[in-house]
Amino acid sequence: MTKVFLKTYGCQMNERDSEQVARMLVARGFEMTPEEREADVVLLNTCSVRDMAEQKALGKMGLLGRLRAAKPEMVFGFLGCMAQSRGAELVRDVGHVDLVVGTQKFHKVAEYVDEIVRRKTALREQLMDDARFSIVDVEEEAGSQETIREHVLRERQATAFVSIMQGCNMHCTFCIVPSTRGAERSRRIEEIVREVEALVARGVKEVTLLGQIVNLYGRHEFPALSSSISSSSSFSPGSEMKKKTKSPFVQLLEAVHAVPGLERLRFTSPHPIGFRDDLVNAFAELPKLMPHVHLPMQSGSDRVLKAMHRAYTAERYFALTEKLRAARPEIALTTDIIVGFPGETDEDYSATRELVQRVGFDNAFIFRYSPRRETPAAAMEQQVPEPVKEERNHDLLRVVDALAKAKGNALVGRNVEVLCEGASKTNADRLMGRSPGNKIVIFEGSERHVGEIFDVKITRSSGFSLYGDPAIL
C-alpha cells in the first residue's frame, strides 16, 4: 500500500484542510504514516502568513528530497497558501517537487497524487530514465468552500474543527491571505449543521467553527433576519440605531447550538468590526458558546491601525472588550499583535503596550512584522530595523507573560470544568483538557476520563497551563 507523509504548517484552518486531504487519500487506498522515511509520497501543507513559515517548509522539502536517492519514484508536493502564492515556480526552484496544489483545490489532492503515482509507475515500467511528471493547480474554483467537510477522527475524539467559509475581503495591508485564500465564500447553514450532527453522533462534544474572518460569515450570501437585536455597530462613529436584524453568523451559532448532544461551541478567528450587538449578546444567551474570544488587536496605535486598514481605533477596541465582559463576566480574551509595522514609532509601540495592559488579556500571540510580497505594507517606507522589532517583541512578551500568570493564579484553589481531550503532549502519563476559557489543564487520570466533562481542582499555574488535583477525579 502506498504510504503518505503529510506535514502541516500554520493555523487551525491548515490543520483542518490537511484532515480533509488525509481522509480523501485514505478513501483512495493510500495509507497515512507519521514516519517520513517510510513514505512513498511526501506532502507539505504550507503557510504564507510569515516568511519564517515559508522558509521552514522550503527547508523541510529540501531535506526530504534526499530520500529520493533511495526511492526514485517518490512523490513530493506542496499544498496550501505558499503553493497558491508561488505556484509553478516551486516546481522550477525545488527540483524534486512533483505537485503544487492551491487553497481551493484540496479536494483534488488525492486524485492528483494517484495520477502522478500511476504515471511514474508506467514510466518506470517502460525503463525510461526520466520519470518526472508534475501537476500544478492553483486556479480558483467556484463552490470550493463546500468541499471541506470530511473528518479523520481518532478513537474517543472529543473536539473537532468545522470549516464554515473560505477567503477574506478585508485586505489588511500586512496580510497575504486575500491573495492566497481568495474572496469570502460561505457554506450553507444546513450543510454545516449536518456536519456537526454527524460529528456529535461519532462522539464529538465540542466543535470550533473556522473562518478567516469567521464572524463575517454569510454576509454576501445570506440575509439578516429580523429580531430584537440591534444591528448598530460599536465601530461606527455616531451611528444611529438601524433596523433590528440578526446576522448570518449569529443565525449559524444558534442553529449549531441547537444540535442535540453538542456540549460546547467555539469559533475562531473573528475581526473586531464583525462584533455587532447580536454577537455580543450571544455570549449571554447561548450557554454552549464557550466564554473565550480570540480577538486580534494588531496594534494599540490609531495611526498604525489606520495604516494597517484595520477600520477601528484603540478606544473602540477597548469598548468592545468591555461589552464582551459585561455580557459574560468570566470571558477570557486572547489576541494577536504585530510589533514593528512600517513606521511604528516608540510612541506607537507604547500605545500598544498600554492597551495590552488596559485590556488585561489572558494570553497573546506576538509577531514581529514580516514583509510579505505583493502586500502594500511591504512597499511602505520607514521599515523598522530588526533589532528594534526584536526588542519590542521581547518587551511585550514580558507584559503578556505577567498578565497570563496573574490570570492563571486567580484560578488556583478553584474547581474548573474541563473537557478531557486525551494525553498531554508534553507528558504522556498525564491527561489534558481545556477549560471553558480555553486554558489548558493538565491532570492525572485514566482512559475512562477521555472525552468526558468534569471538574478539576486547580492546584497550581505556570501562567499558560493549569495543573489539577487528581483527587477531584
Coordinates of C-alpha atoms in Angstrom, one line a residue:
M1 CA 0.0 0.0 0.0
T2 CA 1.4 3.4 -0.9
K3 CA 2.2 5.4 2.2
V4 CA 1.8 9.2 2.5
F5 CA 3.6 11.5 5.0
L6 CA 1.6 14.8 5.4
K7 CA 3.0 17.7 7.5
T8 CA 1.1 20.9 8.2
Y9 CA 2.4 24.4 8.9
G10 CA 0.3 27.3 10.1
C11 CA -3.1 27.8 11.5
Q12 CA -6.1 25.6 12.5
M13 CA -7.6 26.2 9.1
N14 CA -4.5 24.5 7.6
E15 CA -4.8 21.6 10.0
R16 CA -8.5 21.2 9.0
D17 CA -7.5 21.3 5.3
S18 CA -4.9 18.6 6.0
E19 CA -7.5 16.5 7.7
Q20 CA -9.7 16.6 4.6
V21 CA -6.8 15.7 2.4
A22 CA -5.9 12.7 4.6
R23 CA -9.5 11.5 4.6
M24 CA -9.6 11.5 0.8
L25 CA -6.2 9.9 0.4
V26 CA -7.3 7.0 2.7
A27 CA -10.6 6.7 0.7
R28 CA -8.5 6.1 -2.4
G29 CA -6.4 3.4 -0.8
F30 CA -3.4 5.3 0.4
E31 CA -2.1 4.7 3.9
M32 CA -1.0 7.7 6.1
T33 CA 2.3 7.4 8.0
P34 CA 3.9 9.7 10.6
E35 CA 7.3 8.5 9.5
E36 CA 8.7 10.4 6.6
R37 CA 11.3 7.7 5.8
E38 CA 8.6 5.1 5.3
A39 CA 6.7 7.4 2.9
D40 CA 6.2 6.9 -0.8
V41 CA 4.5 10.3 -1.0
V42 CA 5.5 13.4 0.9
L43 CA 3.1 16.4 1.1
L44 CA 3.7 19.7 3.0
N45 CA 0.6 21.9 3.6
T46 CA 2.1 25.3 3.8
C47 CA 1.5 28.8 5.4
S48 CA 2.4 32.2 3.9
V49 CA 1.5 34.5 6.7
R50 CA 5.1 35.0 7.7
D51 CA 8.3 34.5 5.8
M52 CA 9.6 32.1 8.6
A53 CA 6.7 29.7 7.9
E54 CA 7.6 29.6 4.2
Q55 CA 11.3 29.1 4.9
K56 CA 10.6 26.2 7.2
A57 CA 8.5 24.5 4.6
L58 CA 11.1 25.1 1.9
G59 CA 13.9 23.9 4.2
K60 CA 12.0 20.8 5.1
M61 CA 11.3 19.9 1.5
G62 CA 14.9 20.4 0.7
L63 CA 15.9 17.9 3.4
L64 CA 13.2 15.4 2.4
G65 CA 14.4 15.5 -1.2
R66 CA 17.4 13.4 -0.2
L67 CA 15.0 10.4 0.3
R68 CA 14.6 10.2 -3.5
A69 CA 18.1 8.8 -3.8
A70 CA 16.8 5.5 -2.3
K71 CA 13.3 5.8 -3.9
P72 CA 13.5 7.5 -7.3
E73 CA 9.7 7.0 -7.7
M74 CA 8.8 9.1 -4.6
V75 CA 6.3 11.9 -5.0
F76 CA 6.8 15.3 -3.4
G77 CA 4.2 18.0 -3.2
F78 CA 3.4 21.4 -1.7
L79 CA -0.2 22.3 -0.7
G80 CA -1.9 25.3 0.7
C81 CA -1.1 29.0 1.0
M82 CA 2.6 29.1 -0.2
A83 CA 1.6 26.7 -3.1
Q84 CA -1.1 29.2 -4.0
S85 CA 1.2 32.2 -3.8
R86 CA 4.2 30.7 -5.6
G87 CA 2.6 28.2 -8.0
A88 CA 4.8 26.8 -10.7
E89 CA 7.9 28.5 -9.5
L90 CA 8.1 25.8 -6.7
V91 CA 8.4 23.1 -9.4
R92 CA 11.1 25.2 -11.1
D93 CA 13.1 26.1 -8.0
V94 CA 12.7 22.9 -6.0
G95 CA 13.9 20.3 -8.4
H96 CA 12.2 17.2 -7.0
V97 CA 8.7 18.7 -6.4
D98 CA 6.0 16.9 -8.5
L99 CA 2.8 18.5 -7.2
V100 CA 1.7 22.0 -6.3
V101 CA -2.0 22.5 -5.2
G102 CA -3.5 25.7 -4.1
T103 CA -6.1 26.5 -1.4
Q104 CA -9.2 26.0 -3.5
K105 CA -8.2 22.6 -4.7
F106 CA -7.6 20.5 -1.6
H107 CA -10.3 18.1 -2.7
K108 CA -8.2 17.3 -5.8
V109 CA -5.1 16.3 -4.0
A110 CA -5.8 12.6 -3.7
E111 CA -6.8 12.4 -7.4
Y112 CA -3.6 14.2 -8.4
V113 CA -1.4 12.1 -6.2
D114 CA -2.9 9.0 -7.6
E115 CA -2.3 10.2 -11.2
I116 CA 1.3 11.1 -10.5
V117 CA 2.0 7.7 -8.9
R118 CA 0.4 5.9 -11.8
R119 CA 2.4 7.9 -14.4
K120 CA 5.7 7.4 -12.5
T121 CA 5.0 3.7 -12.3
A122 CA 4.2 3.5 -16.0
L123 CA 7.4 5.4 -16.9
R124 CA 9.5 3.1 -14.7
E125 CA 8.0 0.0 -16.2
Q126 CA 8.9 1.3 -19.6
L127 CA 12.5 1.6 -18.3
M128 CA 12.5 5.3 -19.0
D129 CA 15.2 7.3 -17.1
D130 CA 13.1 10.5 -16.9
A131 CA 10.2 9.5 -14.6
R132 CA 9.3 13.2 -14.0
F133 CA 5.7 14.2 -14.2
S134 CA 4.3 17.3 -12.4
I135 CA 0.9 18.9 -11.7
V136 CA 0.3 22.5 -10.7
D137 CA -3.2 23.6 -9.9
V138 CA -3.7 26.9 -8.2
E139 CA -6.8 28.0 -10.1
E140 CA -9.9 29.4 -8.4
E141 CA -12.9 27.0 -8.2
A142 CA -16.5 28.1 -7.5
G143 CA -18.0 26.2 -4.6
S144 CA -14.7 25.0 -3.2
Q145 CA -15.9 26.1 0.3
E146 CA -18.3 23.2 0.3
T147 CA -15.6 20.6 -0.2
I148 CA -14.0 20.8 3.3
R149 CA -16.4 18.6 5.2
E150 CA -14.8 15.2 5.7
H151 CA -13.1 14.3 9.1
V152 CA -10.5 11.8 10.3
L153 CA -11.4 11.1 13.9
R154 CA -9.3 9.2 16.3
E155 CA -10.9 6.9 18.9
R156 CA -12.9 8.9 21.6
Q157 CA -12.1 12.2 20.0
A158 CA -13.9 14.9 21.9
T159 CA -13.3 18.0 19.8
A160 CA -13.4 18.9 16.1
F161 CA -12.9 21.9 13.8
V162 CA -15.6 22.7 11.3
S163 CA -14.8 25.0 8.3
I164 CA -17.7 27.3 7.6
M165 CA -16.1 29.6 5.0
Q166 CA -13.1 30.3 2.9
G167 CA -11.3 33.5 1.9
C168 CA -11.1 37.1 3.1
N169 CA -12.2 40.5 1.8
M170 CA -10.6 42.7 4.4
H171 CA -7.2 43.4 2.7
C172 CA -5.2 44.5 5.7
T173 CA -2.0 46.0 4.3
F174 CA 0.3 43.5 6.1
C175 CA -1.7 40.3 5.1
I176 CA -1.2 38.0 2.1
V177 CA -4.3 35.9 2.9
P178 CA -6.7 37.5 0.4
S179 CA -4.4 36.5 -2.4
T180 CA -3.8 33.0 -1.1
R181 CA -7.3 32.2 0.1
G182 CA -9.4 34.2 -2.3
A183 CA -12.6 36.2 -1.7
E184 CA -15.0 35.3 1.1
R185 CA -17.2 32.3 0.3
S186 CA -19.5 30.8 2.9
R187 CA -21.1 27.4 3.3
R188 CA -24.9 27.0 3.8
I189 CA -26.1 26.8 7.4
E190 CA -27.9 23.5 6.8
E191 CA -24.8 21.8 5.5
I192 CA -22.8 23.0 8.5
V193 CA -25.4 21.7 10.9
R194 CA -25.5 18.3 9.2
E195 CA -21.7 18.1 9.6
V196 CA -21.9 19.0 13.3
E197 CA -24.7 16.4 13.8
A198 CA -22.6 13.7 12.2
L199 CA -19.6 14.6 14.4
V200 CA -21.8 14.5 17.6
A201 CA -23.1 11.1 16.5
R202 CA -19.5 9.9 16.4
G203 CA -18.8 11.2 20.0
V204 CA -17.6 14.7 19.5
K205 CA -18.7 17.1 22.3
E206 CA -17.1 20.3 21.2
V207 CA -16.8 22.0 17.8
T208 CA -14.9 25.1 16.8
L209 CA -16.2 27.0 13.7
L210 CA -13.4 28.1 11.5
G211 CA -13.2 31.0 9.1
Q212 CA -10.6 33.5 8.0
I213 CA -12.9 36.3 9.4
V214 CA -15.3 33.9 11.0
N215 CA -17.9 36.4 12.3
L216 CA -18.3 37.9 8.8
Y217 CA -19.8 34.6 7.7
G218 CA -22.5 34.7 5.1
R219 CA -22.6 38.5 4.7
H220 CA -22.6 38.2 0.9
E221 CA -24.7 35.1 0.5
F222 CA -27.4 35.1 3.2
P223 CA -29.8 37.7 4.5
A224 CA -30.0 39.0 8.0
L225 CA -33.2 38.1 9.9
S226 CA -35.5 40.4 11.8
S227 CA -35.0 40.1 15.6
S228 CA -35.0 42.0 18.8
I229 CA -31.2 42.6 18.5
S230 CA -29.8 46.0 17.5
S231 CA -27.6 45.9 14.4
S232 CA -25.8 49.1 15.4
S233 CA -22.0 48.7 15.4
S234 CA -19.7 49.6 18.1
F235 CA -17.3 50.7 15.4
S236 CA -19.5 53.1 13.5
P237 CA -18.9 56.6 15.0
G238 CA -22.1 58.5 15.6
S239 CA -24.2 55.6 14.2
E240 CA -27.9 55.6 14.9
M241 CA -30.0 52.6 15.7
K242 CA -30.5 50.7 12.5
K243 CA -33.1 48.1 11.5
K244 CA -33.0 45.3 14.1
T245 CA -31.5 42.3 12.5
K246 CA -29.7 39.1 13.3
S247 CA -26.5 38.5 11.3
P248 CA -26.0 35.2 9.4
F249 CA -23.2 34.3 11.8
V250 CA -25.4 34.5 14.8
Q251 CA -28.1 32.6 12.9
L252 CA -25.4 29.9 12.4
L253 CA -24.4 29.9 16.0
E254 CA -28.0 29.4 17.1
A255 CA -28.5 26.6 14.7
V256 CA -25.4 24.7 15.8
H257 CA -26.1 25.5 19.4
A258 CA -29.4 23.6 19.0
V259 CA -27.8 20.4 17.8
P260 CA -28.7 17.7 20.5
G261 CA -25.7 16.2 22.2
L262 CA -23.3 19.1 21.4
E263 CA -21.9 20.3 24.7
R264 CA -19.5 23.1 23.7
L265 CA -19.3 25.6 20.8
R266 CA -16.4 27.9 19.9
F267 CA -15.3 30.0 16.9
T268 CA -12.1 31.5 15.5
S269 CA -10.8 33.9 14.4
P270 CA -13.1 36.9 14.3
H271 CA -12.5 40.6 13.4
P272 CA -13.5 43.4 15.8
I273 CA -15.7 45.1 13.2
G274 CA -17.8 41.9 13.0
F275 CA -19.0 42.2 16.6
R276 CA -22.4 43.7 16.4
D277 CA -24.7 43.7 19.4
D278 CA -26.3 40.4 18.4
L279 CA -23.0 38.6 18.5
V280 CA -22.0 40.2 21.9
N281 CA -25.4 39.2 23.3
A282 CA -25.0 35.6 22.0
F283 CA -22.4 35.1 24.8
A284 CA -25.0 35.9 27.3
E285 CA -27.8 33.9 25.6
L286 CA -26.1 30.7 24.4
P287 CA -24.8 28.6 27.3
K288 CA -22.9 26.2 25.0
L289 CA -21.0 29.1 23.5
M290 CA -17.8 29.0 25.5
P291 CA -16.6 32.2 27.3
H292 CA -13.5 32.8 25.2
V293 CA -12.8 35.1 22.3
H294 CA -9.6 35.3 20.3
L295 CA -9.9 39.0 19.2
P296 CA -6.9 40.2 17.0
M297 CA -5.9 43.7 18.1
Q298 CA -2.7 44.0 16.0
S299 CA -1.8 47.4 17.4
G300 CA -2.8 49.9 20.1
S301 CA -1.9 52.9 18.0
D302 CA -4.6 54.6 16.0
R303 CA -2.1 55.8 13.4
V304 CA -0.7 52.3 12.9
L305 CA -4.2 50.7 12.8
K306 CA -5.2 53.1 10.1
A307 CA -2.1 52.2 8.1
M308 CA -3.0 48.6 8.6
H309 CA -6.5 49.2 7.3
R310 CA -8.0 47.7 10.4
A311 CA -11.0 50.0 10.5
Y312 CA -11.2 50.6 14.2
T313 CA -9.5 52.7 16.9
A314 CA -7.8 51.6 20.1
E315 CA -10.7 53.1 22.1
R316 CA -13.4 51.3 20.1
Y317 CA -11.4 48.0 20.5
F318 CA -11.3 48.5 24.3
A319 CA -15.0 49.4 24.4
L320 CA -15.8 46.1 22.6
T321 CA -13.8 44.1 25.2
E322 CA -15.8 45.9 28.0
K323 CA -19.1 45.0 26.2
L324 CA -18.0 41.3 26.0
R325 CA -17.1 41.2 29.7
A326 CA -20.4 42.8 30.6
A327 CA -22.2 40.1 28.6
R328 CA -20.2 37.2 30.0
P329 CA -18.1 38.3 33.1
E330 CA -15.9 35.2 33.1
I331 CA -15.0 35.6 29.4
A332 CA -11.3 35.0 28.5
L333 CA -9.7 37.3 25.9
T334 CA -6.7 36.4 23.8
T335 CA -5.3 38.3 20.8
D336 CA -2.7 38.7 18.0
I337 CA -0.3 41.7 18.0
I338 CA 2.2 42.8 15.4
V339 CA 5.2 44.8 16.5
G340 CA 7.5 46.7 14.2
F341 CA 4.9 47.5 11.5
P342 CA 6.4 50.0 9.0
G343 CA 6.6 53.5 10.5
E344 CA 5.8 52.3 14.1
T345 CA 7.5 54.7 16.4
D346 CA 8.3 54.4 20.1
E347 CA 5.1 56.3 20.9
D348 CA 3.1 53.9 18.7
Y349 CA 4.6 50.9 20.4
S350 CA 4.0 52.4 23.9
A351 CA 0.3 52.8 22.9
T352 CA 0.1 49.1 22.0
R353 CA 1.8 48.2 25.3
E354 CA -0.6 50.4 27.3
L355 CA -3.7 48.9 25.6
V356 CA -2.5 45.3 26.2
Q357 CA -2.2 46.1 30.0
R358 CA -5.5 48.0 30.0
V359 CA -7.5 45.1 28.4
G360 CA -5.7 42.5 30.6
F361 CA -5.5 39.7 28.1
D362 CA -5.4 36.1 29.2
N363 CA -2.8 35.4 26.5
A364 CA -1.5 36.9 23.3
F365 CA 0.5 35.9 20.2
I366 CA 3.2 38.5 19.4
F367 CA 4.6 38.6 15.9
R368 CA 7.4 40.7 14.6
Y369 CA 6.3 42.3 11.3
S370 CA 7.3 40.2 8.3
P371 CA 7.1 41.8 4.8
R372 CA 5.0 39.7 2.5
R373 CA 5.4 40.1 -1.2
E374 CA 2.6 41.8 -3.1
T375 CA 1.2 43.4 0.1
P376 CA 1.0 47.2 0.5
A377 CA 3.0 47.2 3.7
A378 CA 6.0 45.6 2.1
A379 CA 6.4 48.7 -0.1
M380 CA 5.9 51.2 2.7
E381 CA 8.7 53.5 3.8
Q382 CA 10.2 53.5 7.3
Q383 CA 10.6 49.8 7.6
V384 CA 11.5 49.2 11.3
P385 CA 15.0 47.7 11.9
E386 CA 15.0 44.0 13.0
P387 CA 16.8 44.8 16.3
V388 CA 14.0 47.3 17.2
K389 CA 11.4 44.7 16.3
E390 CA 13.2 42.1 18.5
E391 CA 13.4 44.4 21.5
R392 CA 9.7 45.3 21.3
N393 CA 8.8 41.7 20.8
H394 CA 10.6 40.6 24.0
D395 CA 9.3 43.6 26.0
L396 CA 5.7 42.8 25.1
L397 CA 6.1 39.1 25.7
R398 CA 7.2 40.0 29.3
V399 CA 3.9 42.1 29.7
V400 CA 1.8 39.2 28.3
D401 CA 3.6 36.7 30.5
A402 CA 2.8 38.7 33.6
L403 CA -0.8 39.0 32.7
A404 CA -1.2 35.3 31.9
K405 CA 0.4 34.4 35.2
A406 CA -2.0 36.6 37.1
K407 CA -5.0 35.1 35.3
G408 CA -3.8 31.6 36.0
N409 CA -3.0 32.3 39.6
A410 CA -6.5 33.6 40.1
L411 CA -7.9 30.1 39.3
V412 CA -5.7 28.2 41.8
G413 CA -7.8 26.6 44.5
R414 CA -10.9 26.8 42.3
N415 CA -12.8 24.0 40.5
V416 CA -12.7 24.3 36.8
E417 CA -14.8 22.4 34.3
V418 CA -12.6 20.5 31.8
L419 CA -13.3 18.6 28.6
C420 CA -10.6 15.9 28.6
E421 CA -9.1 15.6 25.1
G422 CA -6.5 12.8 25.9
A423 CA -2.9 12.5 26.8
S424 CA -0.8 15.7 27.4
K425 CA 1.5 16.5 24.5
T426 CA 4.4 17.2 27.0
N427 CA 3.8 14.3 29.4
A428 CA 2.1 11.1 28.0
D429 CA 1.5 9.9 31.6
R430 CA -0.9 12.8 32.2
L431 CA -4.2 13.9 30.6
M432 CA -5.1 17.3 29.3
G433 CA -8.2 19.2 28.7
R434 CA -9.4 22.7 28.2
S435 CA -11.4 25.0 30.5
P436 CA -14.4 26.9 29.1
G437 CA -12.0 29.9 28.8
N438 CA -9.7 27.7 26.6
K439 CA -7.0 27.3 29.1
I440 CA -5.0 24.1 29.0
V441 CA -5.4 22.0 32.2
I442 CA -3.0 19.1 33.0
F443 CA -4.0 16.4 35.5
E444 CA -3.7 12.7 36.3
G445 CA -6.4 10.3 35.3
S446 CA -7.2 7.2 33.3
E447 CA -8.6 6.3 29.9
R448 CA -12.2 6.5 31.2
H449 CA -11.8 10.2 31.6
V450 CA -11.0 10.9 27.9
G451 CA -13.9 12.6 26.1
E452 CA -15.7 13.4 29.4
I453 CA -16.6 16.7 31.0
F454 CA -15.9 17.1 34.7
D455 CA -14.5 19.5 37.3
V456 CA -10.8 19.6 38.2
K457 CA -9.5 21.4 41.2
I458 CA -6.6 23.7 40.2
T459 CA -3.6 23.4 42.4
R460 CA -1.0 25.5 40.5
S461 CA -0.5 27.5 37.4
S462 CA 2.5 28.0 35.1
G463 CA 0.8 31.0 33.6
F464 CA -0.1 29.4 30.3
S465 CA -1.1 26.0 31.7
L466 CA -3.1 25.0 34.8
Y467 CA -2.5 21.8 36.8
G468 CA -5.2 19.9 38.6
D469 CA -5.5 17.8 41.7
P470 CA -6.2 14.2 40.7
A471 CA -8.1 13.7 43.9
I472 CA -11.1 15.6 42.5
L473 CA -11.4 12.8 39.9

